[in-house]
Coordinates of C-alpha atoms in Angstrom, one line a residue:
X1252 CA -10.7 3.7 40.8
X1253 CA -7.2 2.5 39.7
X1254 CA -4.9 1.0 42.3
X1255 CA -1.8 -1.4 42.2
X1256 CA -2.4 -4.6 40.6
X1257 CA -3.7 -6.5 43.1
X1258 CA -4.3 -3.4 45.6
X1259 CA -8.1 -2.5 46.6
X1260 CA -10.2 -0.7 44.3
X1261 CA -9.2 -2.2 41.0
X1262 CA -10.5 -5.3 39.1
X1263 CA -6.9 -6.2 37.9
X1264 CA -5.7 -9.4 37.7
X1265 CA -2.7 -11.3 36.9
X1266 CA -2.1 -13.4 34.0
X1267 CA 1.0 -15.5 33.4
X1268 CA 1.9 -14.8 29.7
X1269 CA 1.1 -17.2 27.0
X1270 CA 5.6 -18.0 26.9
X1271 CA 7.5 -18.1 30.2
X1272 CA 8.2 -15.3 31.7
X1273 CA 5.5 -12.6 30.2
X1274 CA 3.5 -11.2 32.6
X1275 CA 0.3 -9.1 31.4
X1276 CA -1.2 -6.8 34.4
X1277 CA -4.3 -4.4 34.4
X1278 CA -4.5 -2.0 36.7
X1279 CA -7.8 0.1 35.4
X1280 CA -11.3 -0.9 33.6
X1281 CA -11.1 -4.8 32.1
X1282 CA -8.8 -7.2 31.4
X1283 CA -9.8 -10.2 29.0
X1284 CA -8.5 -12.5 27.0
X1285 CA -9.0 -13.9 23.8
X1286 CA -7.9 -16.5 20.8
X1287 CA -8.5 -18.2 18.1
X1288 CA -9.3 -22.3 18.3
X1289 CA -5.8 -23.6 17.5
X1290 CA -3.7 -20.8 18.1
X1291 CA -2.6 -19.5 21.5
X1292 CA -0.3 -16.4 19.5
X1293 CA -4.2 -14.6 19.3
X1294 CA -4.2 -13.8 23.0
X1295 CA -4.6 -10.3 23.8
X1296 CA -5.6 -7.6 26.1
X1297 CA -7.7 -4.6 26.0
X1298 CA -9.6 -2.8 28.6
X1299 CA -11.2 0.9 29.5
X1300 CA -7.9 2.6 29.7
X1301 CA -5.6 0.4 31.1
X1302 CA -2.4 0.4 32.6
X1303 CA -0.6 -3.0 32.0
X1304 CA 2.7 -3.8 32.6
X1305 CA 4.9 -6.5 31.0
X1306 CA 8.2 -8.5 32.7
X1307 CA 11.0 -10.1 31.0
X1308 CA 14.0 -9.7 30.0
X1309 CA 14.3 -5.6 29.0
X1310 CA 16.6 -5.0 26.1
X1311 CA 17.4 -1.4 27.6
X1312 CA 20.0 1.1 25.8
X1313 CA 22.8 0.1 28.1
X1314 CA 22.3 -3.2 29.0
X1315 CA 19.4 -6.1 29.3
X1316 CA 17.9 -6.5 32.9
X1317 CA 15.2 -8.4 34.3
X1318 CA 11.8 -6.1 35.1
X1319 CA 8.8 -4.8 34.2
X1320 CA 7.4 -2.0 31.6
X1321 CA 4.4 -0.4 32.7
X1322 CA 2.9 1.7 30.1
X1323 CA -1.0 2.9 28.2
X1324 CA -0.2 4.0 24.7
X1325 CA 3.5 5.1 26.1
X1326 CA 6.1 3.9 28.2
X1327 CA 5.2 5.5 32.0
X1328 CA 7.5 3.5 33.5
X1329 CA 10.9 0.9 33.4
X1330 CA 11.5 -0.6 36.4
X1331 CA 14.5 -3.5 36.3
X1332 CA 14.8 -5.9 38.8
X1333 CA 17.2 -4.5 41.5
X1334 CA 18.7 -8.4 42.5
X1335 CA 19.0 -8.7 38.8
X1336 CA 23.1 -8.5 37.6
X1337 CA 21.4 -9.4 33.9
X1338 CA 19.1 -11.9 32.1
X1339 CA 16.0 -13.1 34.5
X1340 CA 14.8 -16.5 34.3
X1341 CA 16.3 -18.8 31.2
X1342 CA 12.1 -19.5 30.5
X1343 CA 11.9 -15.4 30.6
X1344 CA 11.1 -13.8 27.0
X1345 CA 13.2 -10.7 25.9
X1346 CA 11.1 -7.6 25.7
X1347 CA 12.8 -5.1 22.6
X1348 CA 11.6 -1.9 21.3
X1349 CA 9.5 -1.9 18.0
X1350 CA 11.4 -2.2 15.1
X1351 CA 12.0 0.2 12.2
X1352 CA 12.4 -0.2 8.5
X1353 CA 13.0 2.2 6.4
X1354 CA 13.4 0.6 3.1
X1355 CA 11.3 -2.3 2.4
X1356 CA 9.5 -2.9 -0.9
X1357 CA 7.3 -5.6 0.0
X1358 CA 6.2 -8.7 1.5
X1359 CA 3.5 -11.7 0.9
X1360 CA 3.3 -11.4 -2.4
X1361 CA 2.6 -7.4 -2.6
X1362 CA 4.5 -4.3 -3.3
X1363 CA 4.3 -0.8 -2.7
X1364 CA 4.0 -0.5 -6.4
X1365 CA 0.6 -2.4 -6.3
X1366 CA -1.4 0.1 -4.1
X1367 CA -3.3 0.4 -1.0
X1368 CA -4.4 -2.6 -0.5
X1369 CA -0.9 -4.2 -1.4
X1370 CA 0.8 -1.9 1.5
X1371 CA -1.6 -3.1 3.7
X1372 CA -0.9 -6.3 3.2
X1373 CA 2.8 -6.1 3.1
X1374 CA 2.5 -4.1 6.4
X1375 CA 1.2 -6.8 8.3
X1376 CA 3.5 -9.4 6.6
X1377 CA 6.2 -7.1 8.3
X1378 CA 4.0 -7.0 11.7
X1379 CA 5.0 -10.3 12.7
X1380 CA 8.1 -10.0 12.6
X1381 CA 8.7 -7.2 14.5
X1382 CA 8.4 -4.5 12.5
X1383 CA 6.0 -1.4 14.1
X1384 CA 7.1 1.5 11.6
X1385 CA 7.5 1.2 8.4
X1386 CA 8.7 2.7 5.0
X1387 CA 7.4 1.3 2.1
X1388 CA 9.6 2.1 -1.1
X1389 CA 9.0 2.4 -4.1
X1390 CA 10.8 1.3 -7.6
X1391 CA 12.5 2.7 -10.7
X1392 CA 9.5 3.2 -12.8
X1393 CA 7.6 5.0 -15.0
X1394 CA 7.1 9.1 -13.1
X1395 CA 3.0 8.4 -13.2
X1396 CA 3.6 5.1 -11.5
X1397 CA 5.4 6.3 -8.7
X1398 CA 3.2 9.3 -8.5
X1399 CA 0.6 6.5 -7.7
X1400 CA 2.7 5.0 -5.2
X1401 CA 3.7 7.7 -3.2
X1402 CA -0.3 8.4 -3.6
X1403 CA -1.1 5.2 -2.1
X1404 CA 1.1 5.1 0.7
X1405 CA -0.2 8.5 1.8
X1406 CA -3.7 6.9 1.9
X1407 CA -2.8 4.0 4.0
X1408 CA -0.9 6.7 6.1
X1409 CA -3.9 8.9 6.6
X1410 CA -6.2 5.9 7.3
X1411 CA -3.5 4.4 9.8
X1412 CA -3.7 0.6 10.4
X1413 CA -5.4 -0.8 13.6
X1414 CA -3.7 -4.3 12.6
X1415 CA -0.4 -3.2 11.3
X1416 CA 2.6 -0.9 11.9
X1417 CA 2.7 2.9 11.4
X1418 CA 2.8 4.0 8.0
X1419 CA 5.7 6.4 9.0
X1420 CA 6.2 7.6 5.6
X1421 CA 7.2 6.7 1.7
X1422 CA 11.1 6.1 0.9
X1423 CA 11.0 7.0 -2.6
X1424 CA 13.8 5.1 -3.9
X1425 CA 13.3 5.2 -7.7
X1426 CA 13.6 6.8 -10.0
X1427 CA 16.6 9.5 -9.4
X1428 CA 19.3 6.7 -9.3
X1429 CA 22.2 5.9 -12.1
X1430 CA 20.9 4.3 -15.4
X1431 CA 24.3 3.0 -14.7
X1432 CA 24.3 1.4 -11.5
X1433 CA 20.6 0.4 -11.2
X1434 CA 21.0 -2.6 -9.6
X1435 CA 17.7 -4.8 -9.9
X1436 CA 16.0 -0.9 -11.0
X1437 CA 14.0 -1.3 -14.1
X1438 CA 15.3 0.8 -16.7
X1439 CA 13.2 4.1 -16.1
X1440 CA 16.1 6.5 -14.1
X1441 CA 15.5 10.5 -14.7
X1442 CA 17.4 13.1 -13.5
X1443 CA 15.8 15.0 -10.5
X1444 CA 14.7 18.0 -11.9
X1445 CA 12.6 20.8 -10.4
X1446 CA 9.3 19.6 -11.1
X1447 CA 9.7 16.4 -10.4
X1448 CA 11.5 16.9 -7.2
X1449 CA 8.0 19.1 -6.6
X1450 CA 5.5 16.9 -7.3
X1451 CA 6.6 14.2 -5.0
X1452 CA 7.3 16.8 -1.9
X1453 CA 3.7 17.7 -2.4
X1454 CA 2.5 14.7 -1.9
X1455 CA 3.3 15.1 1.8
X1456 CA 4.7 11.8 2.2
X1457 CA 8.3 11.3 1.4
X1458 CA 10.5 10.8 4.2
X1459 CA 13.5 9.6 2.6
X1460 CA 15.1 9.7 -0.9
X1461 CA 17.9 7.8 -3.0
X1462 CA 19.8 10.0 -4.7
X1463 CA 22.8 9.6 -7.2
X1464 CA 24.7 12.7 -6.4
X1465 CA 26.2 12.9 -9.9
X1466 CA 22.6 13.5 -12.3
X1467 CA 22.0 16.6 -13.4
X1468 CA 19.6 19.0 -10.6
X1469 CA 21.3 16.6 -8.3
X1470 CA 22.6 20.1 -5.8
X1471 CA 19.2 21.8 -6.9
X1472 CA 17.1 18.4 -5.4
X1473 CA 19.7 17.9 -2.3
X1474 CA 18.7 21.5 -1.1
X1475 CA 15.1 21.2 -1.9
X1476 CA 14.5 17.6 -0.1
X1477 CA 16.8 19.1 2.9
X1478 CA 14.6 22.0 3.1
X1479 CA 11.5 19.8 3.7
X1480 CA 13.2 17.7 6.4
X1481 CA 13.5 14.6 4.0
X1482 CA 16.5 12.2 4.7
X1483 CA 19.0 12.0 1.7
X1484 CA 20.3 8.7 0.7
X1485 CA 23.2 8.5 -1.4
X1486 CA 22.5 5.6 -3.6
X1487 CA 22.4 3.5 -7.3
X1488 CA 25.5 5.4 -8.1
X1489 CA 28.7 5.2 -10.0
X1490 CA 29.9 8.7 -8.0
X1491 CA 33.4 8.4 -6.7
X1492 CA 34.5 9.1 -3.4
X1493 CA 35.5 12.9 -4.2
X1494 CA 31.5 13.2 -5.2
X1495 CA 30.2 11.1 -3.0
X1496 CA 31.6 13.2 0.1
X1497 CA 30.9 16.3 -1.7
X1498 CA 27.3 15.3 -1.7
X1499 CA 27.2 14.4 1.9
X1500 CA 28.6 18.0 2.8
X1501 CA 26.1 19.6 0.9
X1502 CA 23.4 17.8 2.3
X1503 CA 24.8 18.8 5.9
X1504 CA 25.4 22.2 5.3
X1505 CA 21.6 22.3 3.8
X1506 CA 20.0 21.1 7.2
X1507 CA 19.6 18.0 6.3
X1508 CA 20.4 14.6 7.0
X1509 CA 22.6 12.1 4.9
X1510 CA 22.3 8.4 4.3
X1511 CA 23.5 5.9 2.0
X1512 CA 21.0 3.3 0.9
X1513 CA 21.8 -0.3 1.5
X1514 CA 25.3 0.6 2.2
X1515 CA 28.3 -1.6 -0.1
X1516 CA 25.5 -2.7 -2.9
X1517 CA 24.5 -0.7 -6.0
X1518 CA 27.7 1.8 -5.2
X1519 CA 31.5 2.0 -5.3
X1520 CA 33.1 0.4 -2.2
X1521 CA 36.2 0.5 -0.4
X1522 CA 39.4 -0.8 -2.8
X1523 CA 42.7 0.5 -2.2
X1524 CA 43.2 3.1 -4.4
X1525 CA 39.9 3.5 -5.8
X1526 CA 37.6 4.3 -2.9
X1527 CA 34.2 4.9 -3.5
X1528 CA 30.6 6.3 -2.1
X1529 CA 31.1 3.0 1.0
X1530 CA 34.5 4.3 1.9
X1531 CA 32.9 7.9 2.0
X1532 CA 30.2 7.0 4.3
X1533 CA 32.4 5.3 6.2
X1534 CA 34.4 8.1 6.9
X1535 CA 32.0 10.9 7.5
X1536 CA 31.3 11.7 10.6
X1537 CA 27.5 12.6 9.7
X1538 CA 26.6 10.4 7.6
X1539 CA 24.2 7.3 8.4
X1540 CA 24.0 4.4 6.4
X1541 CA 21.3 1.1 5.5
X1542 CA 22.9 -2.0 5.2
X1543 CA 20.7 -5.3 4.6
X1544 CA 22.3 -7.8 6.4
X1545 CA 20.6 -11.1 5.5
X1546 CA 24.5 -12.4 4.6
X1547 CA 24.3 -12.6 0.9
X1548 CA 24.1 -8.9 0.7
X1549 CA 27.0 -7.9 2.9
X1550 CA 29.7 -10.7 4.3
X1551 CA 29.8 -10.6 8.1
X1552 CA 33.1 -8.9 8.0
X1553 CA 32.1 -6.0 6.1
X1554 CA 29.3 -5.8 8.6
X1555 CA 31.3 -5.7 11.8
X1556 CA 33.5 -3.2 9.6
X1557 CA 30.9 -1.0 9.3
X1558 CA 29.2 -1.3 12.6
X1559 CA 33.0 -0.4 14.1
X1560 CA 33.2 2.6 12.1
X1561 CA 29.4 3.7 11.9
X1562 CA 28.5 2.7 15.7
X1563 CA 25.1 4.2 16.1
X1564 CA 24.7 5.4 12.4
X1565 CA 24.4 2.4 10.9
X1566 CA 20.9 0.3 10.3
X1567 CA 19.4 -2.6 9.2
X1568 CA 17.0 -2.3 6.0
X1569 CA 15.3 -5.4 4.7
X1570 CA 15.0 -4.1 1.3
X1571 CA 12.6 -7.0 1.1
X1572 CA 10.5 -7.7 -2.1
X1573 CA 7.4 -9.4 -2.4
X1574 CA 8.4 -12.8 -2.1
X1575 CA 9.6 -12.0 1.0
X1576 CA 7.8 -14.9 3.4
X1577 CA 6.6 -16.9 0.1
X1578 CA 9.7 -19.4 0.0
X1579 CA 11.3 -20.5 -3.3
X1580 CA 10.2 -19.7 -6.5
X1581 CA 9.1 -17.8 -9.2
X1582 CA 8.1 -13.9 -7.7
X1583 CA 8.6 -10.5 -9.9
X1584 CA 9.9 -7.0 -9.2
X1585 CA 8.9 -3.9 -11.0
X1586 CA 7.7 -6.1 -14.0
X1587 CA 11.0 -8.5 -14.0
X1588 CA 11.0 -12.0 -13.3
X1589 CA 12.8 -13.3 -9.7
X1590 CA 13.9 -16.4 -8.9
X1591 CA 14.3 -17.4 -5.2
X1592 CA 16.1 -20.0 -4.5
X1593 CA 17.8 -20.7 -0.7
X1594 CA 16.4 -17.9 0.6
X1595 CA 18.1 -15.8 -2.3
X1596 CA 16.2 -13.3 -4.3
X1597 CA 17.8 -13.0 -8.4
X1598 CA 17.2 -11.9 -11.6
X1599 CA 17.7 -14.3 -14.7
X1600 CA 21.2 -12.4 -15.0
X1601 CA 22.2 -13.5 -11.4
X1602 CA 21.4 -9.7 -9.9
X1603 CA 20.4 -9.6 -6.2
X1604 CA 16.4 -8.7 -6.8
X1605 CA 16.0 -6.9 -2.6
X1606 CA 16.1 -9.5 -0.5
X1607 CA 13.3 -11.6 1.1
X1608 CA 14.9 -10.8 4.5
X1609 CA 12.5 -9.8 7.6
X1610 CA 14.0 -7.5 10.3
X1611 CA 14.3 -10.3 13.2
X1612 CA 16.0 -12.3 10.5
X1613 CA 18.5 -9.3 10.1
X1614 CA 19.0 -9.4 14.3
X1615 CA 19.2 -13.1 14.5
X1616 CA 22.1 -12.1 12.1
X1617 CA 24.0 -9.5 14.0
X1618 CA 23.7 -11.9 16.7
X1619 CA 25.1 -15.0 15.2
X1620 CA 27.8 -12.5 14.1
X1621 CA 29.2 -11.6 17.3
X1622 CA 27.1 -8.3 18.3
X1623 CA 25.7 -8.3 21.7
X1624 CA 21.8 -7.9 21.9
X1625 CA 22.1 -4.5 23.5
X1626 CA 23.5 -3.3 19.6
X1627 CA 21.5 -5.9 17.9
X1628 CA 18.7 -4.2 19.0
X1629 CA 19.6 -0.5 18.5
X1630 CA 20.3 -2.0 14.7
X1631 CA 16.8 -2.8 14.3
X1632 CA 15.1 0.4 16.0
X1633 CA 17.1 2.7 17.7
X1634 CA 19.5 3.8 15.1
X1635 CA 16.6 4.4 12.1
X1636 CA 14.9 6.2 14.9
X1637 CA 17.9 8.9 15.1
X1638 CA 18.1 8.7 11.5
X1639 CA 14.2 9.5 10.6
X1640 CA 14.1 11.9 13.8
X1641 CA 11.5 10.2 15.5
X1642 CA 12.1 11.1 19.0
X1643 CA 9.1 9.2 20.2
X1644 CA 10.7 5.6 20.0
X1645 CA 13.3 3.2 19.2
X1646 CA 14.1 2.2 22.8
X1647 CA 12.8 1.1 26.2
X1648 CA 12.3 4.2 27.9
X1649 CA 10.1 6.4 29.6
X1650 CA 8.1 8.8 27.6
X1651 CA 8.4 6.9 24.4
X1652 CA 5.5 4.7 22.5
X1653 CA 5.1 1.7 24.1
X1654 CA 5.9 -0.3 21.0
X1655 CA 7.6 -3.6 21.5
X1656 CA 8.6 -6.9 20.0
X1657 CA 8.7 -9.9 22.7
X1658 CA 10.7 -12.2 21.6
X1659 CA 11.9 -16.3 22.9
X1660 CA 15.4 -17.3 23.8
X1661 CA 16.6 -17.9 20.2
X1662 CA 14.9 -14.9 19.1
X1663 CA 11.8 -15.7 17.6
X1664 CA 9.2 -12.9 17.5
X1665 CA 6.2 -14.1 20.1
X1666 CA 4.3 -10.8 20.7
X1667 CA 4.0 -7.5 18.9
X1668 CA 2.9 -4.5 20.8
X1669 CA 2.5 -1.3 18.7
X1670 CA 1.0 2.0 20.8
X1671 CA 0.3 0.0 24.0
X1672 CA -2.2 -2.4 21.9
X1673 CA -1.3 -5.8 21.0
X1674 CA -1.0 -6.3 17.2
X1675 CA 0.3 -10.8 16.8

């Protein structure tokens, strides 16, 4: 019989959480603990059904309160602290909801392109540091290899992870982009014509797509990936903004949802008098846009630029590569050689190679930049949430998955929570 924790009739009990403020109750079935020898981040909880409820400092879509989540596999209940005018204790941790990327090639030394196992591995990489649904992407590269890719992240999908985040779906980001603005894209860009456009909707797994709106089939592909419900990103493109606002009106007017993939890089931006596919986004009022905010990407003024203009459309991607997490060195993207260096990812000509940024990274960021942690957090969940149409998280409410990212006072990632089961 379940009861309050501490009430009669339940074996609950109360556990002060491993950092500060935490606190971990059971209400129903068992409550244990346990760790590793040397490493107190290994705690965990599990029981016959439990209710458990954490306290902190809730990052809620208006504001951050003191108070407690109490929640299974979803959120059943927020409850802030009514004395509470805003942070709780300065020991407290900051509860967040789960973070989202949709664009991230790797991590850990894997890639997408590498297969199953690779994603796996890449997935957790992305675990502990916040991230509880991911897209992995693939490259620019030969059609059978990203046939195999999209193959493999359907696998992983299927199978789920019990020590990861959800596979939410593929972004395929190669290879309908611009021989002429690839970027760090190996050299293997086609057109996206009919039966290629096919074949990868059949594998059931794309969720987004990159798009240059100017290849040939461009309109033919736009109303076929809006007709399956896949996001269209305008991206890797030397379109002007005539073409590039075009394409986001057709995508509209086809049901579907726009985007623009890591928003200012690989596409025309916003000079004077020749504005671009940026300056486009910017100005739609449909359109939602990535933007990778590790610093070298995007300066902090073009950030707060866009965040002004884009409000809840905008997103942080990590675009991270497999590097990501290995420090400086020698790493490799689609076949090419990367040098990271200061946290920088290159290729030999001096090209940006993704990044080797993680999603906290991206909200210590935004933070250090001037945005509150109510909008640094919608930046990191939240907004990709509207943008993929998952209605089932991206914030601190009831009814939504209980997946959260605890976090310290300068924003280090101290617990991950994905589905109501703790995951680091």
């Amino acid at each position: 019989m379940a009861g309050t924790p501490g009430g009669t009739g339940t074996t609950a009990e109360r556990r002060p959480g491993l950092w500060g403020g935490t606190v971990i109750y059971c209400t129903t079935g068992m409550m244990h603990a346990k760790s590793r020898a040397g490493s107190r981040r290994n705690a965990g909880v599990w029981g016959n059904g439990p209710i458990m409820i954490l306290r902190g400092n809730l990052v809620l879509p208006d504001r951050v309160a003191a108070g407690r989540i109490t929640f299974d596999g979803t959120i059943r209940a927020i409850a802030p602290d009514e004395v509470s005018g805003g942070d709780g204790p300065a020991e407290a941790l900051y509860i967040l909801p789960g973070f989202i990327d949709a664009h991230v090639h790797g991590g850990d030394g894997a890639d997408t392109m590498d297969g199953a196992a690779a994603i796996r591995r890449m997935a957790r990489f992305h675990l502990v540091h916040g991230t509880t649904t991911i897209l992995p992407t693939t490259i620019t590269r030969p059609w059978p290899d990203v046939m195999d890719a999209l193959h493999a992240v359907a696998e992983v999908k299927q199978a789920g992870m019990a020590d990861g985040p959800v596979i939410h779906g593929a972004h395929l980001e190669g290879p309908f982009v611009s021989p002429h603005r690839l970027g760090a894209q190996p050299p293997f860009a086609i057109a996206p014509d009919p039966h290629h456009v096919r074949a990868a909707l059949q594998t059931g797994v794309v969720r987004v797509v990159t798009l240059a709106p100017e290849l040939e089939h461009a309109d033919s592909a736009i109303a076929a990936f809006a007709a399956a419900g896949v996001r269209v990103s305008i991206g890797h493109t030397v379109a002007g903004f005539e073409q590039a606002e075009q394409a986001i009106c057709r995508i509209c007017a086809a049901g579907g949802t726009a985007g623009g993939t890591h928003l200012f890089n690989a596409m025309g931006g916003i000079e004077g008098r020749r504005p671009g596919p940026a300056t486009a986004l910017l100005c739609s009022d449909a359109g939602h846009a990535e933007l990778i905010f590790d610093t070298h990407h995007v300066h902090p003024a073009s950030f707060r630029l866009a965040h002004r203009l884009l409000g809840d459309r905008l997103l942080f991607v990590t675009d991270a590569m497999r590097g990501a997490g290995q420090g400086d060195g020698i790493s490799q993207l689609g076949g090419q050689e990367v040098t990271i260096r200061d946290g920088i990812a290159r290729l030999p000509d001096g090209t940006l190679a993704g990044s080797v940024l993680t999603l906290d990274g991206a909200l210590r960021n935004a933070i250090a930049a001037g945005t509150d942690l109510v909008d640094a957090a919608k930046l990191v969940s939240r907004n990709a949430a509207h943008y993929l149409g998952l209605r089932d998280r991206g914030a601190l409410l009831p009814g939504l998955r209980a997946d959260f990212v605890v976090m310290d006072r300068e924003f280090m990632v101290r617990e991950v929570w994905v589905g109501g089961e703790r995951r680091f």
